[in-house]
Coordinates of C-alpha atoms in Angstrom, one line a residue:
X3 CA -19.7 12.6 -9.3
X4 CA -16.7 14.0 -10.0
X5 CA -13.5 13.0 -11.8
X6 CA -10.2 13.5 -13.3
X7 CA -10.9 15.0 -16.5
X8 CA -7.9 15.5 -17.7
X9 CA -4.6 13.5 -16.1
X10 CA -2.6 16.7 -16.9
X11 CA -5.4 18.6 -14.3
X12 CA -3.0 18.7 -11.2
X13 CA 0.0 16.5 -12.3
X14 CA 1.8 19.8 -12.6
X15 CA 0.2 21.3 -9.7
X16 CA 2.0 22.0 -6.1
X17 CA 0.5 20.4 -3.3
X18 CA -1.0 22.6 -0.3
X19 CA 2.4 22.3 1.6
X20 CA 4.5 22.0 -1.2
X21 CA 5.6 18.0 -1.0
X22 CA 8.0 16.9 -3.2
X23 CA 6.5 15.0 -6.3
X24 CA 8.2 12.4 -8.4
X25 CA 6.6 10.5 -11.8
X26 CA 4.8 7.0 -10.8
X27 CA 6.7 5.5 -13.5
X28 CA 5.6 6.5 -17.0
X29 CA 1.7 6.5 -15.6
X30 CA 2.0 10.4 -16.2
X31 CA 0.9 11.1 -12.5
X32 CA 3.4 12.5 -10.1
X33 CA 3.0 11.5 -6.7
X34 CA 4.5 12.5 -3.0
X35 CA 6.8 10.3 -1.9
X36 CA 4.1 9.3 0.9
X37 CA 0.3 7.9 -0.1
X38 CA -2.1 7.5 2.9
X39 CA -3.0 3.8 3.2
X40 CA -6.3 2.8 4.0
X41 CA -6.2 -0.8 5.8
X42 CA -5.9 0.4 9.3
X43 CA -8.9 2.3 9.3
X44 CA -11.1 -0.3 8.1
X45 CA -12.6 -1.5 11.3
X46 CA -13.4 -4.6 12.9
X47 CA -15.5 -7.1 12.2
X48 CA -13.6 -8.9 9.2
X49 CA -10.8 -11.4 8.9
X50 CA -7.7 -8.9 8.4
X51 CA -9.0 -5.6 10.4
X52 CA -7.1 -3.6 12.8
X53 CA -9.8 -3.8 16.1
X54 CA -12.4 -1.2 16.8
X55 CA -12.0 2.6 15.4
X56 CA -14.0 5.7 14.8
X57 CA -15.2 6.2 11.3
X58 CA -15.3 10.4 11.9
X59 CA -12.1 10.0 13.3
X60 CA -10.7 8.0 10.2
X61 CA -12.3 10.6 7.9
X62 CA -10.5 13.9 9.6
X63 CA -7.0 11.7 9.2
X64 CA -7.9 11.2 5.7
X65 CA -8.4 15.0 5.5
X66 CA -5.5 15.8 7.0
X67 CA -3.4 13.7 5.3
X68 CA -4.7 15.7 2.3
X69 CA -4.7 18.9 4.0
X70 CA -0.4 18.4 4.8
X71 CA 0.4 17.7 0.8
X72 CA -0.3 13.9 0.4
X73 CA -2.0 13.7 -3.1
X74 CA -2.9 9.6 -3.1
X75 CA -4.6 7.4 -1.5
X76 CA -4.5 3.9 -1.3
X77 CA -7.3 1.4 -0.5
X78 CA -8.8 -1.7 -1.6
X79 CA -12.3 -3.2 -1.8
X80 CA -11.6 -6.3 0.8
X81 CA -10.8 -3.2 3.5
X82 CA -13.7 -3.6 5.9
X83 CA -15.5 -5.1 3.5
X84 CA -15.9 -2.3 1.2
X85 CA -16.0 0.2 4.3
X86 CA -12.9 1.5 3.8
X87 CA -13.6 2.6 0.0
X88 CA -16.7 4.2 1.4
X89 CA -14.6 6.2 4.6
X90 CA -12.3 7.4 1.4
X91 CA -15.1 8.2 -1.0
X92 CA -16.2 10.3 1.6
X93 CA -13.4 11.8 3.1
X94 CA -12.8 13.0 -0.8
X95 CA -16.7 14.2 -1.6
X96 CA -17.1 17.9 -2.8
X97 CA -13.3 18.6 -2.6
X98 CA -12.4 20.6 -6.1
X99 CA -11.1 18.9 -8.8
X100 CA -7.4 20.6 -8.5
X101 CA -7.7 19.4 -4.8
X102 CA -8.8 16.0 -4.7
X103 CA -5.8 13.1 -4.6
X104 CA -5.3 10.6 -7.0
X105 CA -7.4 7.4 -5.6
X106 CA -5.8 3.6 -6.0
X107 CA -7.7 0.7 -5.0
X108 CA -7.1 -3.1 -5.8
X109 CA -9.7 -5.9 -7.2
X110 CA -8.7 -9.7 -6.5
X111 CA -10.5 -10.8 -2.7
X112 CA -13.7 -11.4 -2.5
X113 CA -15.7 -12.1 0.4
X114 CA -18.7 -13.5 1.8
X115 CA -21.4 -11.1 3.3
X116 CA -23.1 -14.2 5.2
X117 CA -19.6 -14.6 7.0
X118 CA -17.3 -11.6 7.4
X119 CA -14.8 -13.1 9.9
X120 CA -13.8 -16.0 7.1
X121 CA -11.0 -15.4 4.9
X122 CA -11.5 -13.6 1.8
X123 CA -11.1 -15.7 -1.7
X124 CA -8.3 -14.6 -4.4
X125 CA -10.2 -14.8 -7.3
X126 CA -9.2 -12.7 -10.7
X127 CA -12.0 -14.5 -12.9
X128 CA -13.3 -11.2 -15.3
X129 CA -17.2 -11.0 -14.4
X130 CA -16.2 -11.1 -10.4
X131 CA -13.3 -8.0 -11.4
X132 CA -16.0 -6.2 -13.4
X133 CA -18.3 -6.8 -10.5
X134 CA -15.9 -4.9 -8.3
X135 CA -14.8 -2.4 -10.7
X136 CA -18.1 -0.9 -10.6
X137 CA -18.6 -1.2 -6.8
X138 CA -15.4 0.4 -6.2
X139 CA -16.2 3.3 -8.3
X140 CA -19.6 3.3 -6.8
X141 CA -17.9 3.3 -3.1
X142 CA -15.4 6.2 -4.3
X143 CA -17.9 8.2 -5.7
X144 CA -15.7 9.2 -8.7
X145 CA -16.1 7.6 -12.6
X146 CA -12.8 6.6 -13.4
X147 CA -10.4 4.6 -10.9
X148 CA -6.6 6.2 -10.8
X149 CA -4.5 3.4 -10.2
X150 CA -6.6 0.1 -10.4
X151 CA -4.3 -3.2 -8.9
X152 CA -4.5 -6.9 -8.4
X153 CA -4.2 -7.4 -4.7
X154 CA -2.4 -11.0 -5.1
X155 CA -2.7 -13.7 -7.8
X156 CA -5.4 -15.5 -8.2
X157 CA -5.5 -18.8 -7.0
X158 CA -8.8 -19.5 -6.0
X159 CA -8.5 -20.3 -2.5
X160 CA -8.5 -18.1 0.5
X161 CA -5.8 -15.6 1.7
X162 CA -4.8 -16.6 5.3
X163 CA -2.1 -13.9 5.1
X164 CA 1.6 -15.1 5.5
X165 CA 3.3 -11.9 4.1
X166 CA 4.8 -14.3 1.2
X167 CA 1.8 -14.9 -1.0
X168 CA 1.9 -18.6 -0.5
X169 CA -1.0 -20.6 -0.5
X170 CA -2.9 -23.3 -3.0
X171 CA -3.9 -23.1 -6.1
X172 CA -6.9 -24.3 -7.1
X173 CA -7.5 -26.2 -10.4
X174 CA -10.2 -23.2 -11.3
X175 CA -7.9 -20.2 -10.8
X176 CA -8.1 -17.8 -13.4
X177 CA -4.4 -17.6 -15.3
X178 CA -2.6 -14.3 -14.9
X179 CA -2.6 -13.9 -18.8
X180 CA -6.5 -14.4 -18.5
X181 CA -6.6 -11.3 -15.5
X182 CA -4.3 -9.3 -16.9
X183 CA -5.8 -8.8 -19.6
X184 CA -8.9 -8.1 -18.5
X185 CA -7.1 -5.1 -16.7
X186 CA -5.6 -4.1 -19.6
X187 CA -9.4 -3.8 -20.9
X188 CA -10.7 -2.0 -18.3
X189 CA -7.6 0.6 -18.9
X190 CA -8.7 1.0 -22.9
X191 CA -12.2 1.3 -21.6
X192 CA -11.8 4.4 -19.1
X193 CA -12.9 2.7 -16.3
X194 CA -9.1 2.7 -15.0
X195 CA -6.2 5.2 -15.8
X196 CA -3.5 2.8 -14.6
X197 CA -3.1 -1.1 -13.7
X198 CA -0.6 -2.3 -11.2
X199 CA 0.3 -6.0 -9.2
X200 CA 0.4 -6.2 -6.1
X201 CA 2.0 -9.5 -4.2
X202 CA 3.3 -10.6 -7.7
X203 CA 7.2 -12.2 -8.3
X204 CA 9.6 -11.4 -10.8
X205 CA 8.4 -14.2 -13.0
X206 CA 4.6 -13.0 -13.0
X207 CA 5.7 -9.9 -13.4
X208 CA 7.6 -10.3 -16.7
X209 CA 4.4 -12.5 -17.9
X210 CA 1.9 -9.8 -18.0
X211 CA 4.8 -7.4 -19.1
X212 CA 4.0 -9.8 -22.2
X213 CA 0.4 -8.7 -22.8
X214 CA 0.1 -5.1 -20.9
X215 CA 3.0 -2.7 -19.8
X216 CA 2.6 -3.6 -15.7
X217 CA 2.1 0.9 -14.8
X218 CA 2.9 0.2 -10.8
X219 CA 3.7 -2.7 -8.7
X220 CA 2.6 -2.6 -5.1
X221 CA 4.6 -4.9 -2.7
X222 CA 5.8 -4.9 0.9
X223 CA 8.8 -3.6 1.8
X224 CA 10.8 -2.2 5.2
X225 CA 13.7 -2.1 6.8
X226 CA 12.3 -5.4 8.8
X227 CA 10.9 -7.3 5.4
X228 CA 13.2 -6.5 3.0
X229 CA 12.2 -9.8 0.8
X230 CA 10.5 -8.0 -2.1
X231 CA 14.0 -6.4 -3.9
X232 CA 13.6 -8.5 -6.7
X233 CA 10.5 -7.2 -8.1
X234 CA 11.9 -3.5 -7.1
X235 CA 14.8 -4.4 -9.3
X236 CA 12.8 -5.7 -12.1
X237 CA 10.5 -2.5 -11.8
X238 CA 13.3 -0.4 -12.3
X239 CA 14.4 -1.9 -15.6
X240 CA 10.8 -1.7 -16.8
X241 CA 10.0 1.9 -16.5
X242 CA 7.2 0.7 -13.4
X243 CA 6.6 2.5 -10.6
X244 CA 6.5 0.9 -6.9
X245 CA 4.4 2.2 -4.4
X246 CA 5.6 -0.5 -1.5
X247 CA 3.0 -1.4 1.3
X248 CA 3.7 -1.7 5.5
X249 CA 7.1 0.4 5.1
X250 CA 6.8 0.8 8.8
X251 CA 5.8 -3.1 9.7
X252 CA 2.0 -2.5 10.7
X253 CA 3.5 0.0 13.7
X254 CA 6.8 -1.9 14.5
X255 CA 8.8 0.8 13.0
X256 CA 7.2 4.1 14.4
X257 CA 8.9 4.1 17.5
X258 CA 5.9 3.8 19.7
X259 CA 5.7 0.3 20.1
X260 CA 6.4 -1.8 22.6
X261 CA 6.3 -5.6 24.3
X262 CA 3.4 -4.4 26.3
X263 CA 1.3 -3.1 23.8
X264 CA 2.0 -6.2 21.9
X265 CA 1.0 -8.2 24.3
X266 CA -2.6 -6.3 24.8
X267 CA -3.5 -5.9 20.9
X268 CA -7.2 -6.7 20.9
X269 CA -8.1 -10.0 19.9
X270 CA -9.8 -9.0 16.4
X271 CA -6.2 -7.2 15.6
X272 CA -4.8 -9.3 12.7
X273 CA -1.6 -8.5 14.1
X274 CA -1.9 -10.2 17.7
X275 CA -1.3 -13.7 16.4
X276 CA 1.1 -12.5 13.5
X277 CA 4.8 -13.6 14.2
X278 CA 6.3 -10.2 14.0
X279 CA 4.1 -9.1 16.6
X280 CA 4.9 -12.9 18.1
X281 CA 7.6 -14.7 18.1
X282 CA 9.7 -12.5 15.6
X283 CA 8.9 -9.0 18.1
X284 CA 11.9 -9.2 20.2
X285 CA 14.3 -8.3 17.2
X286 CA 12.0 -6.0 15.5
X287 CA 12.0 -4.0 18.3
X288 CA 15.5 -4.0 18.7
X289 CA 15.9 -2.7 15.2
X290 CA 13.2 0.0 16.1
X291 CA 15.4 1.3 18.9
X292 CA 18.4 1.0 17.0
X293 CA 17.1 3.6 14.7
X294 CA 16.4 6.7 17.6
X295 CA 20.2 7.9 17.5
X296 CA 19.6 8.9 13.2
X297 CA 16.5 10.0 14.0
X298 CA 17.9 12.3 16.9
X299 CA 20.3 13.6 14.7
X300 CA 18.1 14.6 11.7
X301 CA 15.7 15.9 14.1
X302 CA 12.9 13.3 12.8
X303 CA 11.0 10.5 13.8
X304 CA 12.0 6.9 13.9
X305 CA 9.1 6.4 12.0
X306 CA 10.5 8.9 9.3
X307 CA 14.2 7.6 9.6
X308 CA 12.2 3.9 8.8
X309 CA 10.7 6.0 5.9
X310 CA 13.4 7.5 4.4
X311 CA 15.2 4.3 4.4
X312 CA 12.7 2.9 2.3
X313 CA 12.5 5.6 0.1
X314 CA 16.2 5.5 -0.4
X315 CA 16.1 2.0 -2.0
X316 CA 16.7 2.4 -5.7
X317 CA 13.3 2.2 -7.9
X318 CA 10.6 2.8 -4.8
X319 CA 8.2 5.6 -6.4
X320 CA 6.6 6.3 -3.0
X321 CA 5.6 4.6 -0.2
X322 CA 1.6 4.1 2.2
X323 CA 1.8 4.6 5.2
X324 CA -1.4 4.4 7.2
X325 CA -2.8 6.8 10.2
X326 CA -6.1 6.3 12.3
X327 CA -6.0 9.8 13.9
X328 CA -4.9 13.0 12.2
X329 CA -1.9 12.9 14.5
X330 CA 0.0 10.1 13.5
X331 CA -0.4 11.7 10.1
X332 CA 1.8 14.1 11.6
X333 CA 4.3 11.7 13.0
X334 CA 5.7 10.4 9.6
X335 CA 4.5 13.1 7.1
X336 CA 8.1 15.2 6.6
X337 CA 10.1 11.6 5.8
X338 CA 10.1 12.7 2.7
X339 CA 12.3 15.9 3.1
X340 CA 14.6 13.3 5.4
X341 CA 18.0 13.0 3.6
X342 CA 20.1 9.9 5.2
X343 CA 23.7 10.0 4.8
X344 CA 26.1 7.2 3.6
X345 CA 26.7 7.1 7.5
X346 CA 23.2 7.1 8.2
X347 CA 23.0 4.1 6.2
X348 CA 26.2 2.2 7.0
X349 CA 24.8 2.8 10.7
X350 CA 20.7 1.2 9.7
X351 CA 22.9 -1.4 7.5
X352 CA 24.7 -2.1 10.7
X353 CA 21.9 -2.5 12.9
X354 CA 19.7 -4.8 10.6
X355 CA 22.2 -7.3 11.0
X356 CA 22.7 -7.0 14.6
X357 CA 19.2 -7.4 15.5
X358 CA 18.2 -10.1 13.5
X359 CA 15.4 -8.3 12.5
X360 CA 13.2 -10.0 8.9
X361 CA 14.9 -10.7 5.5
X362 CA 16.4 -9.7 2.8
X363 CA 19.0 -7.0 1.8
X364 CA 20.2 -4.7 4.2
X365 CA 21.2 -1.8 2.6
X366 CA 19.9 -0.1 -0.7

C-alpha cells in the first residue's frame, strides 16, 4: 500500500496544471480550491444514491479530475455502501507518491447489508468508528486516512436526509465528547492525519473545540442553501478549515438543469422526491438563470460563477464538487481562477432575493 510519508511530501508541490493552493486551516495540507466529491458516483442500489452509473466511467472522472490539478478527494464509507471508497481506492492505485491527492473520507452511518435501500443509522459509538476506520483504509488502499470526519452527530437513529440534520435522538447515542474523542485518538495513533465535523452547529462545534482542536468542518453551503454561515463564521475564528458540500445544489446550479429533467430523475435518484428538485425547483432555477449574464461576462460557466460565489464567502477553504464523466469535470474545474467583482456580487446578491431561491445570507 502506499502512503503519505511525510505531510510536507507534496504540500509544497505544484499541481499538474498549476491550481492555486491555499492551507486547509492549520492541518499543514494545502489544497485547490476545488476537491472532487464522491457521492454522485456511488451507484444505485442504496438509500441516498444518484441512479444507475458506470464504475469505468466514474474511475476515468476521478482520473481526470486529478489529471486537471485537483489534489483531494472527498468520499465517505456510507457512499454506495462502501463502493464509492473502493471506485476512489482504485482510481488512486499505483499513482506516485508526489502524484496521488490527499484522500478524506467520513465515519458516522452505518448500514445494513441484509437491506441496502433502508436508511443508514448515525451512530459514533468507538468500536463501530474503529470498525470503519479500518474498512476505509482497507477500501482506499492507503495506511493512513488524510482528513478523517464525522458525517453528522450521532444520534442513533436513521438519517432520512432533510439537509438540516434534524432527526431523534435516541437515549443510546454516543455523546459528542465521547466521539470526539475517540477521533482525537485515532489522530495520536496515525491512523488519521486530520479530524473534521461534518453537519455539526456552532454549539457542537465549540464542544469538541474543548477536547480536540476541530482541523476542518464540512457543511453544505451554496448560493441556494446559504444556512450554514454560522459554523463558517465560527471556523474562521478558530483557525478550521471548511471544505463545504453541494456548492452547486446536487446539479441545480450547473446551468444544465431544467423542469424536464427534474421531472424524469429516475426513481432511485435521491433527489426526485427532494423539495429542491420538488416543490422548491421553480425558484432555484430561476436563480440558476439569473446567474448566465456573470458567467457570460467572465467567460465561465454558471456552474463556475455558482463556484466562485461560494468560494468568495469569507472562511470557505475549498469547496467538492462532484462529476460522473470526465466532462463535467471540465465544466466547473477553472472556478477557481474566476474573480467576481463587487458588481458581480451586488448583481448574484440581487438575484437571490428576487428568486426566492433557499436560505440564509445573500451575500459574503
Amino acid at each position: 500500500m502506499t502512503t503519505h510519508s511525510d505531510m510536507t511530501t507534496h504540500k509544497d508541490m505544484p499541481t499538474p496544471n498549476d491550481l492555486p493552493t491555499v492551507p486547509l486551516g492549520s492541518t499543514g495540507m494545502d489544497i485547490t480550491r476545488l476537491g472532487f466529491g464522491s457521492w454522485a458516483v456511488a451507484g444505485s442500489g442504496w438509500h441516498f444514491g444518484w441512479g444507475a452509473t458506470d464504475d469505468a466511467e466514474s474511475i476515468t472522472a476521478i482520473r481526470h479530475a486529478i489529471d486537471s490539478g485537483v489534489n483531494w478527494i472527498d468520499t465517505a464509507a456510507v457512499y454506495g455502501l462502501g463502493h464509492a471508497e473502493e471506485l476512489v481506492g482504485k482510481a488512486v492505485a499505483g499513482l506516485p507518491e508526489a502524484e496521488r491527492p490527499y484522500l478524506f473520507t467520513k465515519v458516522g452511518l452505518v448500514w445494513d447489508p441484509a437491506a441496502p435501500q433502508a436508511a443508514p443509522r448515525r451512530t459514533m459509538q468507538p468500536d463501530s468508528v474503529r470498525r470503519e476506520v479500518e474498512d476505509s483504509l482497507r477500501r482506499l488502499g492507503v495506511e493512513r486516512i488524510d482528513l478523517y470526519q464525522v458525517h453528522w452527530p450521532d444520534t442513533g437513529e436513521s438519517l432520512e436526509y432533510a439537509g438540516d440534520g434534524s432527526g431523534a435522538v435516541s437515549p443510546n447515542a454516543t455523546p459528542l465528547e465521547e466521539y470526539w474523542q475517540v477521533m482525537a485518538d485515532l489522530k495520536a495513533e496515525g491512523k488519521v492525519r486530520a479530524i473534521g465535523l461534518s453537519n455539526h452547529s456552532p454549539e457542537q462545534l465549540q464542544a469538541a473545540e474543548q477536547i480536540a482542536h476541530v482541523d476542518v468542518i464540512q457543511p453544505p453551503f451554496s448560493a441556494i442553501n446559504r444556512s450554514a454561515a454560522p459554523e463558517i463564521a465560527w471556523a474562521r475564528a478558530h483557525d478550521t478549515g471548511v471544505i463545504v458540500y453541494s456548492p452547486l445544489q446536487s446539479g441545480l446550479l450547473t446551468g444544465a438543469f431544467s423542469a424536464e429533467r427534474a421531472a424524469n430523475l429516475a426513481a432511485d435518484d435521491w433527489r426526485s422526491a427532494h423539495h429542491d428538485f420538488t416543490t422548491g425547483l421553480a425558484a432555484n432555477l430561476r436563480l440558476a438563470d439569473a446567474l448566465r449574464p456573470v458567467a457570460e461576462r467572465h467567460g465561465a460557466t454558471v456552474a463556475e460563477v455558482a463556484l466562485a460565489w461560494v468560494l468568495a464567502w469569507p472562511g470557505i477553504t475549498g469547496a467538492i464538487v462532484g462529476a460522473r464523466k470526465p466532462g463535467q469535470v471540465d465544466g466547473w474545474v477553472g472556478a477557481g481562477a474566476v474573480r467576481l467583482s463587487r458588481a458581480d456580487l451586488d448583481e448574484i446578491t440581487d438575484a437571490i432575493t428576487r428568486s426566492g431561491a433557499g436560505t440564509g445570507p445573500a451575500r459574503p
